[in-house]
Short mmCIF file of C-alpha atoms and ligand atoms in Angstrom, two decimals:
data_model
loop_
_atom_site.label_atom_id
_atom_site.label_comp_id
_atom_site.label_asym_id
_atom_site.label_seq_id
_atom_site.Cartn_x
_atom_site.Cartn_y
_atom_site.Cartn_z
CA ASN A 122 0.00 0.00 0.00
CA LEU A 123 1.02 3.56 -0.72
CA PRO A 124 2.04 5.01 2.69
CA GLU A 125 4.25 1.94 3.33
CA GLN A 126 5.85 2.30 -0.10
CA GLU A 127 6.43 6.01 0.47
CA LYS A 128 8.03 5.29 3.84
CA GLY A 129 10.34 2.70 2.31
CA PHE A 130 11.25 5.13 -0.43
CA GLN A 131 12.16 7.89 2.03
CA HIS A 132 14.21 5.39 4.11
CA LYS A 133 16.25 4.59 1.02
CA ILE A 134 16.82 8.28 0.33
CA ASP A 135 17.83 8.88 3.95
CA ALA A 136 20.28 5.95 3.76
CA GLU A 137 21.85 7.51 0.64
CA VAL A 138 20.76 4.63 -1.61
CA ARG A 139 20.33 5.89 -5.19
CA ILE A 140 16.91 5.53 -6.81
CA GLU A 141 17.10 3.73 -10.17
CA PRO A 142 14.64 3.87 -13.12
CA LYS A 143 12.79 0.63 -12.31
CA ASP A 144 12.46 1.31 -8.58
CA TRP A 145 9.13 2.39 -7.14
CA MET A 146 8.96 6.17 -6.68
CA PRO A 147 6.21 8.66 -5.79
CA GLU A 148 4.64 10.23 -8.88
CA LYS A 149 5.58 13.66 -7.59
CA TYR A 150 9.24 12.66 -7.31
CA ARG A 151 9.13 11.47 -10.93
CA HIS A 152 7.51 14.73 -12.05
CA THR A 153 9.91 16.92 -10.15
CA LEU A 154 12.84 15.14 -11.71
CA ILE A 155 11.40 15.29 -15.22
CA ARG A 156 10.84 19.01 -14.71
CA GLN A 157 14.31 19.74 -13.36
CA ILE A 158 16.33 17.43 -15.63
CA SER A 159 14.50 18.46 -18.81
CA GLN A 160 14.83 22.16 -17.94
CA HIS A 161 18.50 21.56 -17.29
CA ALA A 162 18.84 19.83 -20.69
CA HIS A 163 17.00 22.68 -22.44
CA SER A 164 19.34 25.17 -20.74
CA GLU A 165 22.38 23.41 -22.18
CA ILE A 166 20.89 23.41 -25.68
CA VAL A 167 19.61 26.99 -25.62
CA GLY A 168 22.89 27.92 -23.90
CA MET A 169 24.74 27.06 -27.11
CA LEU A 170 23.14 30.03 -28.89
CA PRO A 171 24.71 33.06 -27.16
CA GLU A 172 28.21 31.60 -27.53
CA GLY A 173 27.58 30.13 -30.99
CA ASN A 174 27.15 33.74 -32.01
CA TRP A 175 30.90 34.31 -31.51
CA ILE A 176 32.44 31.20 -33.06
CA SER A 177 32.93 32.91 -36.41
CA ARG A 178 34.31 36.05 -34.76
CA ALA A 179 36.77 34.61 -32.23
CA PRO A 180 39.99 36.66 -32.26
CA THR A 181 42.43 33.80 -32.99
CA LEU A 182 42.31 30.30 -34.44
CA LYS A 183 43.12 28.85 -31.01
CA ARG A 184 40.29 30.76 -29.32
CA LYS A 185 37.96 29.62 -32.07
CA GLN A 186 38.88 25.95 -31.57
CA ILE A 187 38.38 26.23 -27.81
CA LEU A 188 35.01 27.94 -28.16
CA LEU A 189 33.86 25.41 -30.72
CA ALA A 190 34.82 22.56 -28.37
CA LYS A 191 33.00 24.23 -25.48
CA VAL A 192 29.79 24.68 -27.45
CA GLN A 193 29.99 21.05 -28.57
CA ASP A 194 30.40 19.99 -24.92
CA GLU A 195 27.15 21.82 -24.17
CA ALA A 196 25.36 19.85 -26.89
CA GLY A 197 26.71 16.67 -25.29
CA HIS A 198 25.48 17.74 -21.84
CA GLY A 199 22.02 18.37 -23.26
CA LEU A 200 21.97 14.91 -24.81
CA TYR A 201 23.07 13.05 -21.62
CA LEU A 202 20.45 14.96 -19.69
CA TYR A 203 17.65 14.23 -22.15
CA SER A 204 18.64 10.55 -21.91
CA ALA A 205 18.55 10.70 -18.10
CA ALA A 206 15.06 12.27 -18.23
CA GLU A 207 13.86 9.60 -20.71
CA THR A 208 14.52 6.92 -18.08
CA LEU A 209 11.63 8.49 -16.12
CA GLY A 210 9.11 7.67 -18.84
CA ILE A 211 8.95 10.84 -20.93
CA SER A 212 9.95 10.88 -24.60
CA ARG A 213 12.39 13.31 -26.11
CA ASP A 214 9.71 14.58 -28.49
CA GLU A 215 7.47 15.45 -25.54
CA MET A 216 10.28 17.36 -23.84
CA ILE A 217 11.11 19.30 -26.98
CA GLU A 218 7.41 20.08 -27.45
CA GLN A 219 7.29 21.47 -23.90
CA LEU A 220 10.27 23.72 -24.63
CA HIS A 221 8.89 24.99 -27.93
CA SER A 222 5.42 25.67 -26.54
CA GLY A 223 6.90 27.62 -23.60
CA LYS A 224 5.62 25.12 -21.01
CA ALA A 225 9.12 24.09 -19.91
CA LYS A 226 11.61 26.70 -18.79
CA TYR A 227 15.33 27.00 -19.46
CA SER A 228 17.83 29.05 -17.50
CA SER A 229 17.09 32.78 -17.39
CA ILE A 230 20.74 33.59 -18.14
CA PHE A 231 20.53 32.60 -21.79
CA ASN A 232 18.02 35.34 -22.54
CA TYR A 233 20.71 38.04 -22.49
CA PRO A 234 22.64 39.11 -25.60
CA THR A 235 26.38 38.56 -26.20
CA LEU A 236 27.61 41.95 -27.39
CA THR A 237 31.42 41.66 -27.40
CA TRP A 238 34.16 39.03 -27.33
CA ALA A 239 34.62 39.73 -23.59
CA ASP A 240 31.15 38.23 -23.10
CA MET A 241 32.67 34.83 -23.93
CA GLY A 242 35.01 35.37 -20.98
CA ALA A 243 32.18 36.52 -18.71
CA ILE A 244 30.00 33.55 -19.63
CA GLY A 245 32.80 31.08 -18.98
CA TRP A 246 33.88 32.66 -15.70
CA LEU A 247 30.50 33.64 -14.23
CA VAL A 248 27.88 31.47 -15.96
CA ASP A 249 29.92 28.26 -15.94
CA GLY A 250 31.15 29.22 -12.47
CA ALA A 251 27.55 29.43 -11.24
CA ALA A 252 26.68 26.23 -13.11
CA ILE A 253 29.50 24.34 -11.34
CA MET A 254 28.51 25.66 -7.93
CA ASN A 255 24.97 24.43 -8.51
CA GLN A 256 25.91 21.19 -10.24
CA VAL A 257 28.71 19.69 -8.15
CA PRO A 258 26.17 18.82 -5.41
CA LEU A 259 23.98 17.28 -8.14
CA CYS A 260 26.66 14.58 -8.59
CA ARG A 261 25.17 13.25 -5.30
CA THR A 262 21.53 13.79 -6.21
CA SER A 263 19.26 10.91 -5.23
CA TYR A 264 18.30 9.77 -8.76
CA GLY A 265 21.04 7.49 -10.15
CA PRO A 266 20.99 8.37 -13.88
CA TYR A 267 21.00 12.12 -13.14
CA SER A 268 23.82 11.89 -10.60
CA ARG A 269 26.00 9.84 -12.94
CA ALA A 270 25.43 12.20 -15.87
CA MET A 271 26.48 15.12 -13.68
CA ILE A 272 29.95 13.70 -12.96
CA ARG A 273 31.24 14.07 -16.50
CA ILE A 274 29.32 17.31 -17.02
CA CYS A 275 31.01 18.89 -14.01
CA LYS A 276 34.48 17.91 -15.21
CA GLU A 277 33.80 19.63 -18.50
CA GLU A 278 32.26 22.68 -16.82
CA SER A 279 35.45 23.16 -14.80
CA PHE A 280 37.44 23.41 -18.01
CA HIS A 281 34.85 25.87 -19.34
CA GLN A 282 35.24 28.11 -16.35
CA ARG A 283 39.01 28.12 -16.69
CA GLN A 284 38.81 29.09 -20.34
CA GLY A 285 36.48 32.00 -19.46
CA PHE A 286 38.83 33.20 -16.76
CA ASP A 287 41.72 32.93 -19.23
CA ILE A 288 39.92 35.10 -21.83
CA LEU A 289 39.28 37.79 -19.21
CA TYR A 290 42.80 37.55 -17.77
CA THR A 291 44.27 38.07 -21.24
CA LEU A 292 41.98 41.06 -21.90
CA CYS A 293 42.85 42.54 -18.50
CA GLN A 294 46.57 42.37 -19.32
CA GLY A 295 45.95 44.06 -22.68
CA SER A 296 45.22 47.64 -23.76
CA PRO A 297 43.00 49.98 -21.69
CA GLU A 298 40.24 49.40 -24.27
CA GLN A 299 40.47 45.63 -23.80
CA LYS A 300 40.35 45.94 -20.03
CA ALA A 301 37.33 48.25 -20.33
CA MET A 302 35.63 45.68 -22.56
CA ALA A 303 36.17 43.01 -19.88
CA GLN A 304 34.78 45.32 -17.19
CA ASP A 305 31.74 46.14 -19.32
CA ALA A 306 30.99 42.43 -19.78
CA ILE A 307 31.19 41.83 -16.03
CA ASN A 308 28.91 44.79 -15.39
CA ARG A 309 26.26 43.25 -17.63
CA TRP A 310 26.60 39.56 -16.60
CA TRP A 311 27.08 39.80 -12.83
CA TRP A 312 23.48 40.28 -11.69
CA PRO A 313 21.93 37.85 -14.19
CA SER A 314 24.43 35.20 -13.06
CA LEU A 315 23.25 35.58 -9.44
CA MET A 316 19.71 34.95 -10.70
CA MET A 317 20.73 31.55 -12.08
CA PHE A 318 20.42 30.10 -8.56
CA GLY A 319 16.69 30.75 -8.56
CA PRO A 320 14.46 32.83 -6.27
CA HIS A 321 15.17 33.42 -2.57
CA ASP A 322 14.51 30.33 -0.47
CA SER A 323 11.37 31.97 0.92
CA GLU A 324 9.99 32.27 -2.65
CA SER A 325 11.21 28.91 -3.92
CA LEU A 326 8.28 26.65 -4.71
CA HIS A 327 10.09 23.36 -4.92
CA SER A 328 13.12 23.61 -2.62
CA GLU A 329 11.68 22.14 0.55
CA GLN A 330 10.35 18.96 -1.06
CA SER A 331 13.39 18.61 -3.33
CA MET A 332 15.72 18.87 -0.32
CA GLN A 333 13.73 16.23 1.56
CA TRP A 334 14.11 13.91 -1.42
CA LYS A 335 17.78 14.91 -1.76
CA ILE A 336 17.26 15.98 -5.35
CA LYS A 337 18.71 19.28 -4.16
CA ARG A 338 21.41 19.15 -1.49
CA PHE A 339 21.65 22.89 -0.80
CA SER A 340 19.16 25.70 -1.05
CA ASN A 341 19.20 28.40 -3.73
CA ASP A 342 20.47 31.05 -1.29
CA GLU A 343 23.21 28.82 0.15
CA LEU A 344 24.65 28.14 -3.31
CA ARG A 345 24.33 31.77 -4.37
CA GLN A 346 26.30 32.83 -1.28
CA ARG A 347 29.08 30.34 -2.04
CA PHE A 348 29.25 31.67 -5.57
CA VAL A 349 29.55 35.30 -4.42
CA ASP A 350 32.31 34.31 -1.98
CA MET A 351 34.26 32.53 -4.71
CA ILE A 352 33.87 35.19 -7.41
CA ALA A 353 34.62 38.15 -5.12
CA GLU A 354 38.06 36.65 -4.46
CA GLN A 355 38.76 35.70 -8.08
CA ALA A 356 37.79 39.23 -9.24
CA LYS A 357 40.76 40.55 -7.26
CA VAL A 358 43.12 38.45 -9.37
CA LEU A 359 41.59 39.90 -12.54
CA ASP A 360 41.55 43.40 -11.02
CA LEU A 361 37.93 43.78 -12.14
CA THR A 362 35.15 45.35 -10.07
CA LEU A 363 31.86 43.58 -9.45
CA PRO A 364 29.05 46.10 -10.02
CA ASP A 365 27.66 46.06 -6.49
CA PRO A 366 28.45 48.91 -4.06
CA ASP A 367 27.13 46.77 -1.18
CA LEU A 368 29.55 43.91 -1.77
CA GLU A 369 31.64 43.67 1.38
CA TRP A 370 33.36 40.99 3.48
CA ASN A 371 31.45 40.35 6.70
CA GLU A 372 33.88 39.13 9.35
CA GLU A 373 31.09 37.95 11.63
CA ARG A 374 29.31 35.83 9.03
CA MET A 375 32.58 34.88 7.33
CA HIS A 376 30.84 35.57 4.01
CA TYR A 377 30.50 38.46 1.61
CA ASP A 378 27.39 40.60 2.04
CA PHE A 379 25.89 41.68 -1.25
CA GLY A 380 23.19 43.99 -2.62
CA LYS A 381 19.60 43.36 -3.52
CA ILE A 382 18.80 41.34 -6.63
CA ASN A 383 16.26 42.82 -9.04
CA TRP A 384 13.61 40.11 -8.70
CA GLU A 385 11.20 41.89 -10.95
CA GLU A 386 13.69 41.47 -13.77
CA PHE A 387 14.12 37.78 -12.87
CA TRP A 388 10.38 36.96 -12.93
CA ASN A 389 10.00 38.92 -16.15
CA VAL A 390 12.79 37.01 -17.86
CA ILE A 391 11.55 33.59 -16.75
CA SER A 392 8.03 34.37 -17.86
CA GLY A 393 9.21 35.02 -21.42
CA ASN A 394 9.89 38.76 -21.44
CA GLY A 395 13.69 38.95 -21.31
CA PRO A 396 15.74 40.72 -23.99
CA CYS A 397 16.30 37.59 -26.13
CA ASN A 398 13.56 35.10 -25.16
CA LYS A 399 11.77 35.33 -28.49
CA GLN A 400 14.97 35.12 -30.51
CA ARG A 401 16.16 32.04 -28.58
CA LEU A 402 12.92 30.10 -28.94
CA ASP A 403 12.56 31.05 -32.61
CA ALA A 404 16.10 29.76 -33.24
CA ARG A 405 15.32 26.45 -31.50
CA ARG A 406 12.03 25.95 -33.33
CA LYS A 407 13.69 26.70 -36.67
CA ALA A 408 16.52 24.24 -35.97
CA TRP A 409 13.96 21.58 -35.03
CA GLU A 410 11.93 22.07 -38.21
CA GLU A 411 14.96 22.19 -40.47
CA GLY A 412 16.40 19.08 -38.81
CA ALA A 413 13.31 16.94 -39.50
CA TRP A 414 14.89 15.24 -42.53
CA VAL A 415 17.97 14.26 -40.48
CA ARG A 416 15.82 12.61 -37.81
CA GLU A 417 13.78 10.79 -40.45
CA ALA A 418 16.92 9.58 -42.25
CA ALA A 419 18.48 8.41 -38.96
CA ALA A 420 15.31 6.52 -38.03
CA ALA A 421 15.13 4.88 -41.48
CA HIS A 422 18.78 3.87 -41.25
CA ALA A 423 18.32 2.43 -37.75
CA LYS A 424 15.34 0.41 -38.97
CA LYS A 425 17.42 -1.07 -41.81
CA GLN A 426 20.16 -2.08 -39.37
CA HIS A 427 17.70 -3.61 -36.88
CA PRO A 428 14.40 -4.46 -38.61
CA ASN A 429 13.10 -6.20 -35.45
CA PRO A 430 14.49 -4.31 -32.45
CA PRO A 431 14.15 -6.14 -29.08
CA LYS A 432 11.10 -5.01 -27.08
N1 FAQ B 145 15.95 30.36 -14.79
O1 FAQ B 145 11.21 26.46 -6.75
P1 FAQ B 145 12.41 26.91 -7.49
C1 FAQ B 145 24.40 25.88 -17.55
C2 FAQ B 145 12.11 28.51 -11.98
S1 FAQ B 145 23.10 24.96 -17.07
C3 FAQ B 145 14.74 29.90 -15.20
O2 FAQ B 145 13.55 27.41 -6.69
P2 FAQ B 145 13.88 24.58 -8.34
C4 FAQ B 145 25.49 25.25 -18.37
C5 FAQ B 145 11.96 27.05 -11.56
O3 FAQ B 145 12.21 26.19 -12.66
C6 FAQ B 145 22.05 26.11 -16.21
N2 FAQ B 145 13.84 29.40 -14.33
O4 FAQ B 145 12.84 25.77 -8.53
C7 FAQ B 145 25.95 26.18 -19.38
C8 FAQ B 145 10.54 27.04 -11.06
O5 FAQ B 145 9.63 27.07 -12.18
P3 FAQ B 145 8.76 25.75 -12.63
C9 FAQ B 145 20.85 25.42 -15.77
C10 FAQ B 145 14.18 29.37 -13.03
O6 FAQ B 145 13.79 23.73 -9.56
C11 FAQ B 145 26.87 27.18 -19.07
C12 FAQ B 145 10.42 28.41 -10.42
O7 FAQ B 145 11.38 29.23 -11.02
N3 FAQ B 145 21.13 24.63 -14.60
O8 FAQ B 145 24.38 26.98 -17.21
C13 FAQ B 145 15.42 29.79 -12.57
O9 FAQ B 145 13.74 23.92 -7.03
C14 FAQ B 145 27.31 28.07 -20.06
C15 FAQ B 145 10.60 28.36 -8.91
O10 FAQ B 145 11.97 28.07 -8.54
C16 FAQ B 145 20.23 23.78 -14.08
O11 FAQ B 145 19.14 23.63 -14.61
C17 FAQ B 145 16.32 30.32 -13.50
N4 FAQ B 145 17.51 30.79 -13.15
O12 FAQ B 145 15.32 25.32 -8.34
C18 FAQ B 145 25.51 26.07 -20.70
C19 FAQ B 145 20.65 23.03 -12.85
N5 FAQ B 145 15.45 29.62 -11.23
O13 FAQ B 145 9.75 24.70 -13.01
C20 FAQ B 145 25.95 26.97 -21.68
C21 FAQ B 145 19.58 22.12 -12.32
C22 FAQ B 145 14.26 29.10 -10.87
O14 FAQ B 145 7.95 25.35 -11.43
C23 FAQ B 145 26.86 27.97 -21.35
N6 FAQ B 145 18.47 22.85 -11.79
N7 FAQ B 145 13.49 28.96 -11.95
O15 FAQ B 145 7.95 26.22 -13.79
C24 FAQ B 145 18.39 23.30 -10.50
O16 FAQ B 145 19.31 23.16 -9.73
C25 FAQ B 145 17.10 23.94 -10.06
O17 FAQ B 145 16.09 23.61 -11.00
C26 FAQ B 145 17.19 25.50 -9.88
C27 FAQ B 145 15.79 26.01 -9.49
C28 FAQ B 145 18.17 25.84 -8.77
C29 FAQ B 145 17.58 26.17 -11.18
#
């Protein structure tokens, strides 16, 4: 009966036993995971667009190769994550439909434009930096396929962050114009990157239940604070200023205090009204439509190879 099954399920979670696809799980656990993993996958795929914009304009051949590899990594992350979500009983077509119809979200951060080359540095340093802070704990998330996918993803994200830092470091050692370009990128990306961690804990719909199920290991505000503490120190090495007059080390809390986030902007962006939301979704829908013949050809080829696939 249900309450007994639920109790057994929670015992397993409490004992740090991973939940696997064929194990019994509450329907709400399954739904929460489908929501989070598919939104994470969509973020990786939509996240290719702002950087893809600079592949043809990278300043050197080496920078171009690195950026190309990074964007390809993001495609790979999206694909592992879609596969992890499929183990929960949703098809890839359904997930894509949810993205294209606006039902499923993707990270707010990818609705901002990439105006200069320094934005590639800012995305690597801040956006991948925030992604790592949020995703390292997900390597221990309670659902087995998700936790295993996150291990490789995090290794690649660490390289991404280093390459972003390296772009900014190089610009900061360059001409005054290059340094100013780096500072301008940080001014524009800092606050949106803090929003990646989601609303304050008091406004977070899903945190409490997700923490009880150990899908999330830390709250949105805890991870955001860790991120601020890390970046405030690294900014000193770059000699760049974070655009927050209230940012200050608090000896008592042993953390940096920081200013107020513009939540109105956050809710606007996640409800579809950010600067690039329309452009991003149009690009994804177009790619999906234009890729139809590739999917059909791949399916026809697979059928020829295995006319009677095992059930
Ligand atoms: N953007 O109750 P909570 C990357 C939504 S990957 C958009 O706190 P939850 C790699 C939330 O979905 C970046 N929506 O939700 C890369 C919910 O709406 P719903 C993506 C947001 O799930 C780097 C509502 O607000 N990473 O960057 C955002 O417990 C560079 C209430 O929020 C992941 O997805 C937001 N920022 O906590 C690629 C990591 N925040 O679903 C290319 C996995 C909140 O009810 C270049 N996800 N919402 O309609 C998570 O850890 C969690 O889902 C959170 C949100 C922490 C994002």
